Amino acid sequence: MEKHDHRHREDWQAALDGDRAAFNRLVEPFLEELLTAARRDLGYHRFRGEPAARDITPEELVGETLLRAWASRKERPEGVSLRAWLLGTQHRVLRKLIERPRWERDLWAISLEEPLPPEPLYDDEESFWEWYQPDDLEKWEDVFPDNVPNPEEDFLLKEIETYPLAVDERQALLLYEEHKLTMIEVAYALGVTVERAAEMVRNARRRIRDERARQNA
């Protein structure tokens, strides 16, 4: 484990210095999880009738996520795991793409065999990386709410149960329940406070339970 951590740190430093092969090695273990999340989230947005979701493939979404992660790798906070950072990046990438007209989208399908393009294939004047970030992530523990939900083994989600939820509320629930991120990581991924992330998870659970009860009545 210690050897693995040392290699991870070495690869990350190499990636920061511009080594794309090292970056590819680091992100490769998370590609299947990113693709699974991409398929799930695109299905949700298609259910909501958003036209852009029909034009984007899961592979393209993951590809653009990797472009964004590569281009902004130096902005990843030290206290956030690479996995959580990639999942949060993918959520924000999809939100951006959903908002853009088709003619502005030119996406890169994922391929580890090819080098990453130097920059994301789209951008705008608004910084992609503007979201809530405390000065010191470690201090988030100091404001951690007492009533944070605990992941529940019996809280098994059916994907369609999440469709009535609002976008960020749904994402908070999935990151916490399905991906097993910490509440701090969920908050970071969504750009909200820890208190707000916990509230979103509680609200999402309550809505799903209420709907289950209604259907079983």
CSV table of N, CA and C in Angstrom, one decimal, residues 1 13 19 26-27 35 41 44-45 49 52-53 68 89 91 95 122 143 172 180 192:
chain,number,residue,atom,x,y,z
A,1,MET,N,0.8,-1.2,0.0
A,1,MET,CA,0.0,0.0,0.0
A,1,MET,C,0.9,1.3,0.0
A,13,GLN,N,2.8,14.0,-9.6
A,13,GLN,CA,3.8,15.1,-9.8
A,13,GLN,C,4.2,15.1,-11.2
A,19,ASP,N,3.5,15.3,-17.9
A,19,ASP,CA,3.6,14.0,-18.4
A,19,ASP,C,2.2,13.4,-18.6
A,26,LEU,N,-2.9,7.3,-14.0
A,26,LEU,CA,-3.7,7.6,-12.8
A,26,LEU,C,-5.2,7.5,-13.1
A,27,VAL,N,-5.7,8.0,-14.2
A,27,VAL,CA,-7.1,8.0,-14.4
A,27,VAL,C,-7.7,6.7,-15.0
A,35,LEU,N,-17.6,6.0,-17.0
A,35,LEU,CA,-18.5,5.6,-18.1
A,35,LEU,C,-19.9,5.2,-17.5
A,41,ASP,N,-26.3,9.3,-16.0
A,41,ASP,CA,-26.6,10.7,-16.0
A,41,ASP,C,-27.2,11.2,-17.3
A,44,TYR,N,-30.8,10.2,-17.4
A,44,TYR,CA,-31.6,11.1,-16.5
A,44,TYR,C,-32.0,12.3,-17.3
A,45,HIS,N,-31.0,12.9,-18.0
A,45,HIS,CA,-31.2,14.2,-18.7
A,45,HIS,C,-32.1,13.9,-20.0
A,49,GLY,N,-36.1,15.3,-21.0
A,49,GLY,CA,-36.4,15.9,-22.3
A,49,GLY,C,-35.4,17.0,-22.8
A,52,ALA,N,-29.9,18.2,-25.7
A,52,ALA,CA,-28.5,18.1,-25.8
A,52,ALA,C,-28.0,16.7,-25.3
A,53,ALA,N,-28.8,16.1,-24.4
A,53,ALA,CA,-28.4,14.8,-23.9
A,53,ALA,C,-28.5,13.7,-24.9
A,68,ARG,N,-10.9,18.3,-19.4
A,68,ARG,CA,-11.0,19.3,-18.4
A,68,ARG,C,-10.1,19.0,-17.2
A,89,THR,N,-15.8,16.7,-11.6
A,89,THR,CA,-15.5,17.4,-12.9
A,89,THR,C,-16.5,16.9,-13.9
A,91,HIS,N,-19.6,15.9,-13.5
A,91,HIS,CA,-20.9,16.5,-13.3
A,91,HIS,C,-20.9,17.9,-13.8
A,95,ARG,N,-23.2,19.5,-17.0
A,95,ARG,CA,-24.1,20.6,-16.8
A,95,ARG,C,-23.8,21.7,-17.9
A,122,TYR,N,-14.1,23.3,-25.9
A,122,TYR,CA,-14.9,24.4,-25.8
A,122,TYR,C,-14.6,25.2,-24.5
A,143,VAL,N,-16.7,22.3,10.5
A,143,VAL,CA,-18.1,22.8,10.4
A,143,VAL,C,-19.0,21.6,9.9
A,172,ALA,N,-26.0,14.6,-5.5
A,172,ALA,CA,-25.5,14.5,-4.2
A,172,ALA,C,-25.8,13.1,-3.6
A,180,LYS,N,-20.1,6.2,-2.9
A,180,LYS,CA,-19.6,6.2,-1.5
A,180,LYS,C,-18.5,7.2,-1.2
A,192,VAL,N,-20.8,23.2,-3.0
A,192,VAL,CA,-21.6,23.7,-2.0
A,192,VAL,C,-20.9,23.5,-0.6
